[in-house]
Coordinates of C-alpha atoms and ligand atoms in Angstrom, one line a residue:
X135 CA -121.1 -3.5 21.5
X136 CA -123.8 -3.3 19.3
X137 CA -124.2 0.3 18.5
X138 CA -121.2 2.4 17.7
X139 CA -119.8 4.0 21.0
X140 CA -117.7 7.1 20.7
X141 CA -115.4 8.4 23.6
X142 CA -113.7 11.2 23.8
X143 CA -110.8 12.1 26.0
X144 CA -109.3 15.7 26.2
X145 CA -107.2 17.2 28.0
X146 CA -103.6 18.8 27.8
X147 CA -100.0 17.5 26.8
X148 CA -98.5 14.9 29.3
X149 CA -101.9 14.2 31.1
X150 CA -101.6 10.3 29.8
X151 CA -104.1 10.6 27.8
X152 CA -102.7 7.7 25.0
X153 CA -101.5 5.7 28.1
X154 CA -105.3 6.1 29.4
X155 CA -107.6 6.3 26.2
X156 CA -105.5 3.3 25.0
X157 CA -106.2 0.8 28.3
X158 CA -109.8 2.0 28.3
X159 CA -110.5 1.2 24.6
X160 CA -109.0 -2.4 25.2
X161 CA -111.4 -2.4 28.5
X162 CA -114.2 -1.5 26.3
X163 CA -113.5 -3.3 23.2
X164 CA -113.5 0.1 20.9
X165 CA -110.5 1.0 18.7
X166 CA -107.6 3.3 20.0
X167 CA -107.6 6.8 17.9
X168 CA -104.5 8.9 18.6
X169 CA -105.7 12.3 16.9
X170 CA -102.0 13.9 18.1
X171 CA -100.1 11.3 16.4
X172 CA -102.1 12.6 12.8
X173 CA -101.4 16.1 13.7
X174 CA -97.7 15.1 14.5
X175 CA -97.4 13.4 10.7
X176 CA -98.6 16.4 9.2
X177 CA -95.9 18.3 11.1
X178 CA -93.3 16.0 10.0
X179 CA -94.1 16.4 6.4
X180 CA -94.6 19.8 6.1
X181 CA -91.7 20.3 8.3
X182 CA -89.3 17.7 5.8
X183 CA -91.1 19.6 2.3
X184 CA -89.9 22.6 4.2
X185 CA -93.4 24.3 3.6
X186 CA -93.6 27.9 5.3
X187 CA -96.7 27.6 7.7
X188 CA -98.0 30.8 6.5
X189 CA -97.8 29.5 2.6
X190 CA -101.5 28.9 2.7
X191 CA -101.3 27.9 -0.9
X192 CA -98.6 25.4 -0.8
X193 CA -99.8 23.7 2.5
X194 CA -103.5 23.2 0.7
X195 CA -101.6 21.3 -2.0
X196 CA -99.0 19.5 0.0
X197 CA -102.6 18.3 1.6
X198 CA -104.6 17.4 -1.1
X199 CA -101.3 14.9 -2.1
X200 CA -101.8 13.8 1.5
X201 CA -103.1 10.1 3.0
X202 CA -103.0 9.7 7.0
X203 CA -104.6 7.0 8.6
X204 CA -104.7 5.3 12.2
X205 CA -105.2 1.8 12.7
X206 CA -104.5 -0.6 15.0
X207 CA -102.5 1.8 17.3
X208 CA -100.3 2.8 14.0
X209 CA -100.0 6.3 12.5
X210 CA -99.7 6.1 8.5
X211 CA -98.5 8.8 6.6
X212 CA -98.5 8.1 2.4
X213 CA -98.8 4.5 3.2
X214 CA -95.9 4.4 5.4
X215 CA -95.8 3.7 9.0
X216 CA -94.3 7.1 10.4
X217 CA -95.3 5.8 14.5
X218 CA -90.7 6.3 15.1
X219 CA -90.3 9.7 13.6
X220 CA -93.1 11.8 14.9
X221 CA -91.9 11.7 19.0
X222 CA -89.3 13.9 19.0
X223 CA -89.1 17.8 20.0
X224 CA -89.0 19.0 16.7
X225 CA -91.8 17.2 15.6
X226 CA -93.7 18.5 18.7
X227 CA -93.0 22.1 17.8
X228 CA -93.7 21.3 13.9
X229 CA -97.4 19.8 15.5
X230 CA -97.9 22.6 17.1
X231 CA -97.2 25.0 14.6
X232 CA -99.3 23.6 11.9
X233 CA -102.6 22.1 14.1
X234 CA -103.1 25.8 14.5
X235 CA -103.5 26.5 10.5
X236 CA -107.5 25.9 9.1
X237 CA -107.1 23.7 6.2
X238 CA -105.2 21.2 8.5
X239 CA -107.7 21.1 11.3
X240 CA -110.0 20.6 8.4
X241 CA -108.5 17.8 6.4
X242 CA -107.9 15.8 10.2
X243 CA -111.4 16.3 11.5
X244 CA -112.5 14.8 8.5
X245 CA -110.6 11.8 8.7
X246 CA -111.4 11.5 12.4
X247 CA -115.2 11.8 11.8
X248 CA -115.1 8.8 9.4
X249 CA -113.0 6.6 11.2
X250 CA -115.5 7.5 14.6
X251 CA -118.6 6.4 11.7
X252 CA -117.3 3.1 11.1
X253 CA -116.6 1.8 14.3
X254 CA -116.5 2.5 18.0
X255 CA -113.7 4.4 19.2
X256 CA -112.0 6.3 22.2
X257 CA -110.4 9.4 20.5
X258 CA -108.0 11.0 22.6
X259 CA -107.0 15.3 21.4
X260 CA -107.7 18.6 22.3
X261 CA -111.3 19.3 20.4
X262 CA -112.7 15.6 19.9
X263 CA -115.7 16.1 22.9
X264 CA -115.9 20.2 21.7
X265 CA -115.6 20.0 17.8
X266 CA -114.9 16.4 16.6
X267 CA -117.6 14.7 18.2
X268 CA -119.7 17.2 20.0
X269 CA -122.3 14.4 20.4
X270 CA -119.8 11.8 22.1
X271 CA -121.6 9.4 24.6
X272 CA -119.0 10.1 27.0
X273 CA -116.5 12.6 27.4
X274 CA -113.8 13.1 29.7
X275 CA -111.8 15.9 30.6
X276 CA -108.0 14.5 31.9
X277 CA -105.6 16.9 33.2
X278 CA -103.1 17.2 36.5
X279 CA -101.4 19.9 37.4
X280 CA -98.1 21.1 34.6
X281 CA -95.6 20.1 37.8
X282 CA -96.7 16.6 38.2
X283 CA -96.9 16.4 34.2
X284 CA -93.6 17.7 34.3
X285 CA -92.1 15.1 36.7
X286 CA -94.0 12.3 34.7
X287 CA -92.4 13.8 31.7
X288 CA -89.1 14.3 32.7
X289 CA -89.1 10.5 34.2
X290 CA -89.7 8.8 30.8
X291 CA -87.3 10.5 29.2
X292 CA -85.2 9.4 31.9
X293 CA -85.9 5.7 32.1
X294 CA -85.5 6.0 28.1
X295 CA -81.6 7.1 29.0
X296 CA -82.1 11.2 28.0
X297 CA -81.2 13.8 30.9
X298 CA -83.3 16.9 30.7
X299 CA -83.7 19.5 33.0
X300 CA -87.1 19.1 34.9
X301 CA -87.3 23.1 34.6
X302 CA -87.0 22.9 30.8
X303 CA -89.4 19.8 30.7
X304 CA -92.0 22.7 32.8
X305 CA -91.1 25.4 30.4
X306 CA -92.7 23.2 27.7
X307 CA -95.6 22.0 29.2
X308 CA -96.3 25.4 29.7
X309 CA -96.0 26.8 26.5
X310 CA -97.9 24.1 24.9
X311 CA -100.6 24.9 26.9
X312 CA -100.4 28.3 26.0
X313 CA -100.8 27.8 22.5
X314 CA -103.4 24.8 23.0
X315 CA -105.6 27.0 24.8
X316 CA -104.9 30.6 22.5
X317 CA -105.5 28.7 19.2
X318 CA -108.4 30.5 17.6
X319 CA -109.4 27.3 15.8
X320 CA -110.6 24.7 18.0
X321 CA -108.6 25.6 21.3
X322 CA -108.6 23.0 23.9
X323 CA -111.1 23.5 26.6
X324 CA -113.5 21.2 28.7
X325 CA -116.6 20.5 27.0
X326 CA -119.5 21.5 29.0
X327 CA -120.6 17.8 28.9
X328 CA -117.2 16.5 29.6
X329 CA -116.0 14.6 33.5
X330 CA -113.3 16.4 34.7
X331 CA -111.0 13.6 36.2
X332 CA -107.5 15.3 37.3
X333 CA -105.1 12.7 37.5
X334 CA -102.4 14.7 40.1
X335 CA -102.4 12.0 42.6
X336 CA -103.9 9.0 40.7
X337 CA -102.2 5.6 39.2
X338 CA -102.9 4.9 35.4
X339 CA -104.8 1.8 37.2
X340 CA -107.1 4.1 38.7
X341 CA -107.4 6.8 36.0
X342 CA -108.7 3.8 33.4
X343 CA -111.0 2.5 36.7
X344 CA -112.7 5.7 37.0
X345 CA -113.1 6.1 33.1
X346 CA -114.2 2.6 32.7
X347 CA -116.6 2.3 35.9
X348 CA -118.7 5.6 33.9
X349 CA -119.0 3.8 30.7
X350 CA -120.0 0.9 31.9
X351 CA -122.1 1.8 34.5
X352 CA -123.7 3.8 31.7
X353 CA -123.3 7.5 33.3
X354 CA -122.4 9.6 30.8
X355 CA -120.7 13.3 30.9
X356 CA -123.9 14.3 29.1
X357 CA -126.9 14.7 31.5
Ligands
LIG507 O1 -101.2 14.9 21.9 P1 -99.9 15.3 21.1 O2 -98.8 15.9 21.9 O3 -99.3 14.1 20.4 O4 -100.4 16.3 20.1 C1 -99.5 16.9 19.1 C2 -100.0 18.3 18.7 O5 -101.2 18.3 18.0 C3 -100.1 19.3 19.9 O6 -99.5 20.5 19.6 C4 -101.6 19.5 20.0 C5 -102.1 19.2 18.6 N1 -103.4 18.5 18.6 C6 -104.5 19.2 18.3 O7 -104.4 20.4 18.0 N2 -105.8 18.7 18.2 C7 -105.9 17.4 18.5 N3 -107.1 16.8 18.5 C8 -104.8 16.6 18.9 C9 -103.6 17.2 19.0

């Protein structure tokens, strides 16, 4: 690719987005950007400096003493590769808490919009077609309904050897979505521009097809 190519994908928790976005970029020869996993090593380190969410003061300095990067499918935090301590259910809450607060969003979208500058990307988040890259070549909009996320959810875990109740799992997804889509700052929603592609009764295989067919076959989201 000559020209720098930027991709967004959107879309709420447990819609495979990583799994998708990830397969596509390979497809496509762009880099992988995982904008959750920077939002998630945030969380982890305000949530370890135990700094109160509504501390506005402390959180701008704890971020001005802050390095996160992504590269090469690896989330950095201060130089160190924090990709094993930012997937657990704490760490989801602690994400959640603190992507709501401004000078977070901020300091991220920032770091998003240069990496996106120097090199073509698919960006997967909440706000990347909407507020990140509102000018994306292509956007696309993946979601299936919260009981198949659910299942999809609850089956991981399972394979990975953890037993969760599938109601639980639900009760999640649906509270996550609440607060993705109530954030003042940035909520997620589908960009005007963005393909809707609703992944209820599709494979991976034919989630990345669909994805890839558009960009290649040059028909953009935006008309
Ligand atoms: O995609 P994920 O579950 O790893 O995201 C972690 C949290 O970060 C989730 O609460 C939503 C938030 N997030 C966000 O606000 N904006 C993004 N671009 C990506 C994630």
């Amino acid at each position: 690719m000559a020209d720098i190519i930027r991709i967004a994908v959107d879309g709420p928790s447990g819609a495979g987005k990583s799994t998708i976005a990830k397969k596509v970029a390979r497809a496509v020869g762009a880099e992988y950007v995982d904008t959750g996993a920077m939002y998630r090593a945030v969380g982890y380190k305000m949530r370890k400096l135990g700094a109160a969410p509504e501390d506005t003061d402390r959180i701008e300095a704890i971020l001005n003493d802050t390095e996160i990067d992504f590269r090469s499918g690896v989330i950095y935090l201060d130089g160190e590769d924090v990709s094993g301590l930012i997937r657990t259910p704490e760490i989801s809450e602690a994400a959640s808490v603190y992507s709501a607060l401004p000078p977070v969003r901020r300091k991220l979208v920032e770091i998003q919009r240069q990496i996106g500058h120097r090199r073509s990307v698919v960006m997967d988040g909440r706000d990347i077609g909407t507020n990140v890259f509102p000018d994306a070549q292509y956007k696309f909009y993946l979601t299936a309904d919260a009981e198949e996320r659910a299942r999809r959810r609850w089956k991981e875990l399972k394979e990975k050897g953890q037993d969760v109740e599938l109601s639980q799992i639900l009760q999640d997804i649906h509270q996550r979505d609440y607060a993705d889509t109530h954030r003042e700052l940035n909520p997620l929603m589908q960009a005007e521009d963005a393909e809707l592609v609703d992944s209820t009764s599709m494979t991976i295989d034919e989630v990345v097809k669909t994805l890839v067919d558009k960009i290649q076959g040059g028909v953009s989201g935006r008309v």
